[in-house]
Amino acid sequence: MTRRRLIIDCDPGHDDFAAIALAATSVGLEIEAITTVCGNAPIERTTANALAIVGALGVPIPVYSGAVAPLLQRYEFPAAFHGVTGLDSVGATLPPPRQGVTPGHAALEIIARVNAAPGEITLVALGPMTNLALALALDPDVATKVRELVFMGGGLSGGNVTARAEFNVWADPEAAALVLRSGIKATMFGLDVTNRAWLDADDLARLKAAVAAPNPVSDIIQFYTERSGDVAAGRAPGPSLHDTCPVAWLVDPTLFETESLPVTVDTTGGPHYGATDADRRPWAPPHHQRIDVALELDQPRLARLVTDALIDVAKRIANQAQVAESLTRNALG
Ligand code: RIB
Ligand code: CA
């Protein structure tokens, strides 16, 4: 089987962590590189979190740091949902990273890797699309040389950071608009489906029971669960792991139903700044490019896939700890 080659651009981020775990534990996917962006937390934090996640996976994936701020927008970091570190936990945390950041700006690395392998690289965007916009502004041919873009962002039936706008697009609407006008082949996983990409109590219990304490993976997801507005409002039985959706679609496209729609981004700066809209009128004027938009998902199958991936990572961390402990014992004699 030829493994699909990924560059994951992200702002870890609890659900980014779950998405990376799913990609890293899926046999049909290969993470070539991780690029980080300012989003859920400042770039220093999202990059440090990405390095810790790669260390927990136990595989050497290069991490490149990217944009320190959006193209125009400026905002307060949503520490309420992800904590001040961007990956806060109710208890145990991920082990310290095993590697440092790889030199080179994320946008330039995206350009270099896509040009080195035309038609081969799938871009997975899980945060504000600042790095992708910078790459496309510097080298517009990236849009036609990339295999495709799958991204978590937007929503056609309402927002989360404002009434109409979803956080990833709202945090850098100009970047999202540039990407969606670039001609890139894109599939959008917006709140229409990702709000329903939750784990339920059984999934969380299965994750918690997967390894003896300390179980940082369970504790990290528990933090995100306790900060979830949807859980608090009784609109979801557990945490919606938004960013897992684009990766899950790459693993098994039958998990979702998509529709080709002309999606635009509001960059006017008014009350709907960052909102994504799809003009479904048959007589709608020619719009920007059409993209595929996910509108339905199979939540139970998705939850099982994601929980299994998180359990895999929990066991990798536990095994690393056991190996370290036995090496220490042997060294002490
Ligand atoms: O709106 C959800 C998105 O915002 C996710 O990518 C989450 O990580 C946050 O960045
Ligand atoms: Ca994210």
Coordinates of C-alpha atoms and ligand atoms in Angstrom, one line a residue:
M1 CA 0.0 0.0 0.0
T2 CA 1.3 3.5 -0.9
R3 CA 1.0 5.6 2.2
R4 CA -0.5 9.1 1.7
R5 CA 2.2 11.7 2.5
L6 CA 1.1 14.5 4.9
I7 CA 2.2 17.9 6.0
I8 CA 0.1 18.7 9.1
D9 CA -0.1 22.5 9.8
C10 CA -1.5 22.9 13.3
D11 CA -1.8 24.9 16.6
P12 CA -1.8 22.2 19.3
G13 CA -4.3 22.3 20.8
H14 CA -6.0 19.3 22.4
D15 CA -7.9 18.3 19.3
D16 CA -4.8 18.9 17.1
F17 CA -3.1 16.4 19.4
A18 CA -5.9 13.9 18.8
A19 CA -5.7 14.5 15.0
I20 CA -1.9 14.0 15.0
A21 CA -2.3 10.8 17.1
L22 CA -4.8 9.5 14.5
A23 CA -2.5 10.3 11.6
A24 CA 0.5 8.8 13.2
T25 CA -1.2 5.5 14.1
S26 CA -3.0 5.0 10.7
V27 CA -1.1 2.7 8.5
G28 CA -2.2 4.4 5.3
L29 CA -0.8 7.8 6.3
E30 CA 2.7 9.1 6.7
I31 CA 3.4 12.4 8.5
E32 CA 6.3 13.9 6.6
A33 CA 6.5 17.1 8.6
I34 CA 4.5 19.1 11.1
T35 CA 4.3 22.9 10.8
T36 CA 3.1 25.1 13.6
V37 CA 1.1 28.3 13.6
C38 CA 0.0 30.9 16.2
G39 CA -3.6 30.0 17.0
N40 CA -4.9 28.4 20.2
A41 CA -1.8 29.7 21.9
P42 CA 1.3 31.7 20.9
I43 CA 3.7 30.1 18.4
E44 CA 6.2 29.2 21.1
R45 CA 3.6 27.2 22.9
T46 CA 2.0 25.5 19.8
T47 CA 5.6 24.6 18.7
A48 CA 6.6 23.2 22.1
N49 CA 3.3 21.2 22.2
A50 CA 4.0 19.8 18.7
L51 CA 7.5 18.7 19.8
A52 CA 6.1 17.0 22.9
I53 CA 3.4 15.3 20.8
V54 CA 6.1 14.0 18.4
G55 CA 8.1 12.8 21.4
A56 CA 5.1 10.9 22.8
L57 CA 4.6 9.2 19.4
G58 CA 8.2 8.0 19.5
V59 CA 8.9 8.7 15.8
P60 CA 11.2 11.4 14.4
I61 CA 8.9 13.8 12.6
P62 CA 10.5 17.3 11.8
V63 CA 8.6 20.2 13.4
Y64 CA 8.9 23.6 11.7
S65 CA 7.7 26.8 13.4
G66 CA 5.6 29.2 11.4
A67 CA 3.7 32.4 11.6
V68 CA 3.9 34.3 14.9
A69 CA 0.7 36.3 14.1
P70 CA -2.2 36.3 11.6
L71 CA -1.9 38.4 8.5
L72 CA -4.1 41.2 9.9
Q73 CA -6.4 40.0 12.7
R74 CA -5.2 40.3 16.3
Y75 CA -7.0 38.5 19.2
E76 CA -6.7 37.2 22.8
F77 CA -5.6 33.5 22.9
P78 CA -8.5 31.2 23.8
A79 CA -6.8 29.9 27.0
A80 CA -10.3 29.1 28.4
F81 CA -10.5 26.0 26.2
H82 CA -6.9 24.9 25.8
G83 CA -5.2 26.4 28.9
V84 CA -2.3 28.7 29.1
T85 CA 0.1 26.1 27.7
G86 CA -2.3 25.3 24.8
L87 CA -2.3 21.7 26.0
D88 CA -3.2 21.9 29.6
S89 CA -4.0 18.7 31.6
V90 CA -6.0 17.9 34.8
G91 CA -3.0 15.8 35.9
A92 CA -0.1 14.2 34.1
T93 CA 1.4 15.9 31.1
L94 CA 3.3 14.6 28.1
P95 CA 7.0 13.7 28.6
P96 CA 9.6 16.4 27.7
P97 CA 10.3 16.5 23.9
R98 CA 13.0 14.3 22.5
Q99 CA 13.9 16.7 19.7
G100 CA 14.2 20.4 19.0
V101 CA 12.5 22.5 16.4
T102 CA 13.9 22.0 12.9
P103 CA 15.4 25.2 11.4
G104 CA 13.4 26.8 8.5
H105 CA 10.1 28.7 8.4
A106 CA 7.0 26.6 8.1
A107 CA 5.8 28.4 4.9
L108 CA 9.1 27.9 3.1
E109 CA 9.2 24.3 4.1
I110 CA 5.7 23.7 2.7
I111 CA 6.8 25.3 -0.6
A112 CA 10.0 23.3 -0.7
R113 CA 8.4 19.9 0.1
V114 CA 5.4 20.4 -2.3
N115 CA 7.8 21.5 -5.1
A116 CA 10.0 18.5 -4.5
A117 CA 7.1 16.1 -4.8
P118 CA 4.5 17.5 -7.2
G119 CA 1.1 15.8 -6.8
E120 CA 2.3 13.8 -3.8
I121 CA 1.7 16.0 -0.7
T122 CA -1.6 16.3 1.1
L123 CA -1.8 19.5 3.3
V124 CA -3.8 19.0 6.5
A125 CA -4.6 22.4 8.1
L126 CA -5.9 22.3 11.7
G127 CA -5.4 25.9 12.7
P128 CA -5.5 29.4 11.2
M129 CA -4.3 29.1 7.6
T130 CA -1.6 31.8 7.9
N131 CA 1.3 29.5 6.9
L132 CA -0.6 28.2 3.9
A133 CA -1.5 31.7 2.8
L134 CA 2.2 32.8 3.1
A135 CA 3.3 29.8 1.1
L136 CA 0.7 30.5 -1.7
A137 CA 1.6 34.2 -1.7
L138 CA 5.3 33.4 -2.2
D139 CA 4.7 30.5 -4.7
P140 CA 1.1 30.4 -6.1
D141 CA 2.0 27.2 -8.0
V142 CA 1.8 25.4 -4.7
A143 CA -2.0 25.4 -5.3
T144 CA -1.7 23.1 -8.3
K145 CA 1.3 21.1 -7.2
V146 CA -0.2 20.0 -3.9
R147 CA -2.2 16.8 -4.0
E148 CA -5.0 18.4 -2.0
L149 CA -5.8 20.4 1.1
V150 CA -8.1 19.0 3.9
F151 CA -8.8 21.5 6.6
M152 CA -10.8 21.9 9.8
G153 CA -12.3 25.4 9.6
G154 CA -15.5 27.4 9.0
G155 CA -19.1 26.3 9.3
L156 CA -22.2 27.0 7.2
S157 CA -24.6 26.9 10.1
G158 CA -23.1 29.1 12.7
G159 CA -19.8 29.7 14.6
N160 CA -18.1 29.1 17.9
V161 CA -15.9 32.2 18.4
T162 CA -18.7 34.5 17.2
A163 CA -22.3 33.8 16.3
R164 CA -21.2 33.2 12.7
A165 CA -17.5 32.5 12.7
E166 CA -15.4 29.4 13.5
F167 CA -12.1 30.1 15.3
N168 CA -9.6 28.8 12.7
V169 CA -11.1 31.0 10.0
W170 CA -11.9 33.9 12.3
A171 CA -8.3 34.0 13.6
D172 CA -7.1 34.8 10.1
P173 CA -9.9 35.3 7.6
E174 CA -7.7 37.0 5.0
A175 CA -5.5 33.9 5.0
A176 CA -8.5 31.6 4.6
A177 CA -9.9 33.8 1.8
L178 CA -6.5 33.7 0.0
V179 CA -6.3 29.9 0.3
L180 CA -9.9 29.4 -0.9
R181 CA -9.3 31.6 -3.9
S182 CA -6.0 30.0 -4.9
G183 CA -7.5 27.2 -6.9
I184 CA -6.3 24.6 -4.5
K185 CA -8.3 21.3 -4.3
A186 CA -9.8 21.6 -0.9
T187 CA -12.2 19.6 1.4
M188 CA -13.6 21.6 4.3
F189 CA -14.6 20.1 7.7
G190 CA -16.4 22.8 9.4
L191 CA -18.5 23.0 12.6
D192 CA -21.4 21.4 10.6
V193 CA -19.7 18.1 11.3
T194 CA -17.0 18.8 13.8
N195 CA -19.3 19.9 16.5
R196 CA -20.6 16.3 16.4
A197 CA -17.1 14.7 16.4
W198 CA -17.4 14.0 20.1
L199 CA -16.2 11.1 22.3
D200 CA -18.7 9.8 24.7
A201 CA -18.4 8.6 28.3
D202 CA -17.6 5.0 27.2
D203 CA -14.8 6.2 24.9
L204 CA -13.3 8.4 27.7
A205 CA -13.5 5.5 30.2
R206 CA -11.8 3.2 27.7
L207 CA -9.0 5.7 27.3
K208 CA -8.6 6.2 31.0
A209 CA -8.4 2.4 31.6
A210 CA -6.0 1.8 28.8
V211 CA -2.9 2.2 31.0
A212 CA -2.2 2.4 34.7
A213 CA -1.7 6.0 36.0
P214 CA -0.1 8.2 35.1
N215 CA -2.1 8.5 31.9
P216 CA -1.3 11.9 30.4
V217 CA -3.3 11.3 27.3
S218 CA -6.5 10.7 29.3
D219 CA -5.7 13.6 31.6
I220 CA -5.1 16.0 28.7
I221 CA -8.4 15.0 27.0
Q222 CA -10.1 15.3 30.4
F223 CA -9.0 18.9 30.7
Y224 CA -10.5 19.7 27.3
T225 CA -13.7 17.8 28.2
E226 CA -14.1 19.9 31.4
R227 CA -13.6 23.2 29.4
S228 CA -16.0 22.2 26.6
G229 CA -18.9 24.7 26.4
D230 CA -21.0 22.1 24.5
V231 CA -20.6 19.5 27.3
A232 CA -21.4 22.1 29.9
A233 CA -24.5 23.1 28.0
G234 CA -25.6 19.5 27.5
R235 CA -25.3 19.8 23.8
A236 CA -22.6 17.0 23.6
P237 CA -21.9 14.0 25.8
G238 CA -18.2 14.5 25.5
P239 CA -15.5 16.6 23.9
S240 CA -15.8 17.5 20.2
L241 CA -12.3 16.8 18.7
H242 CA -12.8 19.0 15.7
D243 CA -9.4 18.6 14.1
T244 CA -9.7 14.8 13.9
C245 CA -12.3 15.1 11.1
P246 CA -10.0 15.9 8.1
V247 CA -7.6 13.1 9.2
A248 CA -10.4 10.6 9.7
W249 CA -11.6 11.4 6.2
L250 CA -8.2 10.5 4.8
V251 CA -8.3 7.3 6.8
D252 CA -11.9 6.4 5.7
P253 CA -13.8 8.7 3.4
T254 CA -17.1 6.7 4.1
L255 CA -17.2 8.4 7.5
F256 CA -18.4 11.6 5.9
E257 CA -20.8 12.9 3.3
T258 CA -19.6 15.9 1.3
E259 CA -21.1 18.4 -1.1
S260 CA -19.4 20.6 -3.7
L261 CA -20.2 24.2 -2.8
P262 CA -18.9 27.7 -3.5
V263 CA -17.5 28.8 -0.1
T264 CA -16.6 32.4 0.6
V265 CA -15.0 34.0 3.7
D266 CA -16.3 37.3 5.1
T267 CA -13.3 39.7 5.4
T268 CA -15.3 42.9 5.6
G269 CA -14.5 43.4 9.2
G270 CA -18.1 43.8 10.4
P271 CA -20.1 41.6 12.8
H272 CA -19.7 38.5 10.5
Y273 CA -15.9 38.9 10.1
G274 CA -14.5 35.4 9.5
A275 CA -17.8 33.8 8.7
T276 CA -17.9 31.2 5.9
D277 CA -20.9 31.2 3.5
A278 CA -22.0 28.9 0.7
D279 CA -24.3 30.5 -1.9
R280 CA -26.6 27.6 -2.8
R281 CA -28.9 29.6 -5.1
P282 CA -29.0 28.0 -8.5
W283 CA -28.8 31.5 -10.0
A284 CA -26.0 32.6 -7.8
P285 CA -23.4 34.7 -9.6
P286 CA -20.1 32.9 -10.4
H287 CA -18.3 32.6 -7.1
H288 CA -14.9 31.8 -6.0
Q289 CA -13.8 28.2 -6.5
R290 CA -16.1 25.4 -5.3
I291 CA -14.8 23.1 -2.6
D292 CA -16.1 19.9 -1.1
V293 CA -17.8 20.6 2.3
A294 CA -18.4 17.8 4.8
L295 CA -22.0 18.0 6.0
E296 CA -22.7 14.6 7.6
L297 CA -20.5 12.2 9.7
D298 CA -20.7 8.7 11.3
Q299 CA -20.0 9.8 14.8
P300 CA -19.8 6.3 16.5
R301 CA -17.3 5.0 14.0
L302 CA -15.2 8.2 14.1
A303 CA -15.2 8.1 17.9
R304 CA -14.0 4.5 17.9
L305 CA -11.2 5.3 15.5
V306 CA -10.0 8.3 17.5
T307 CA -10.2 6.6 20.9
D308 CA -8.2 3.7 19.5
A309 CA -5.5 6.1 18.3
L310 CA -5.3 7.9 21.6
I311 CA -5.0 4.6 23.4
D312 CA -2.2 3.6 21.1
V313 CA -0.3 6.8 22.1
A314 CA -1.1 6.3 25.8
K315 CA 0.5 2.8 25.5
R316 CA 3.5 4.2 23.7
I317 CA 4.2 6.7 26.5
A318 CA 3.8 4.0 29.1
N319 CA 6.2 1.8 27.3
Q320 CA 8.7 4.6 27.0
A321 CA 8.5 5.2 30.7
Q322 CA 9.0 1.5 31.4
V323 CA 12.1 1.4 29.2
A324 CA 13.5 4.5 30.8
E325 CA 12.9 3.0 34.3
S326 CA 14.6 -0.3 33.5
L327 CA 17.6 1.5 31.9
T328 CA 17.9 3.6 35.0
R329 CA 17.7 0.5 37.2
N330 CA 20.3 -1.3 35.1
A331 CA 22.6 1.8 35.2
L332 CA 22.3 1.9 39.0
G333 CA 23.1 -1.8 39.1
Ligands
RIB1 O1 -12.9 25.8 16.0 C1 -12.1 24.6 16.3 C2 -10.7 24.9 16.0 O2 -10.2 25.9 16.8 C3 -9.8 23.7 16.2 O3 -8.8 23.6 15.3 C4 -9.2 23.9 17.6 O4 -7.9 23.4 17.8 C5 -9.1 25.4 17.6 O5 -7.9 25.8 16.9
CA2 CA -6.4 23.4 15.9

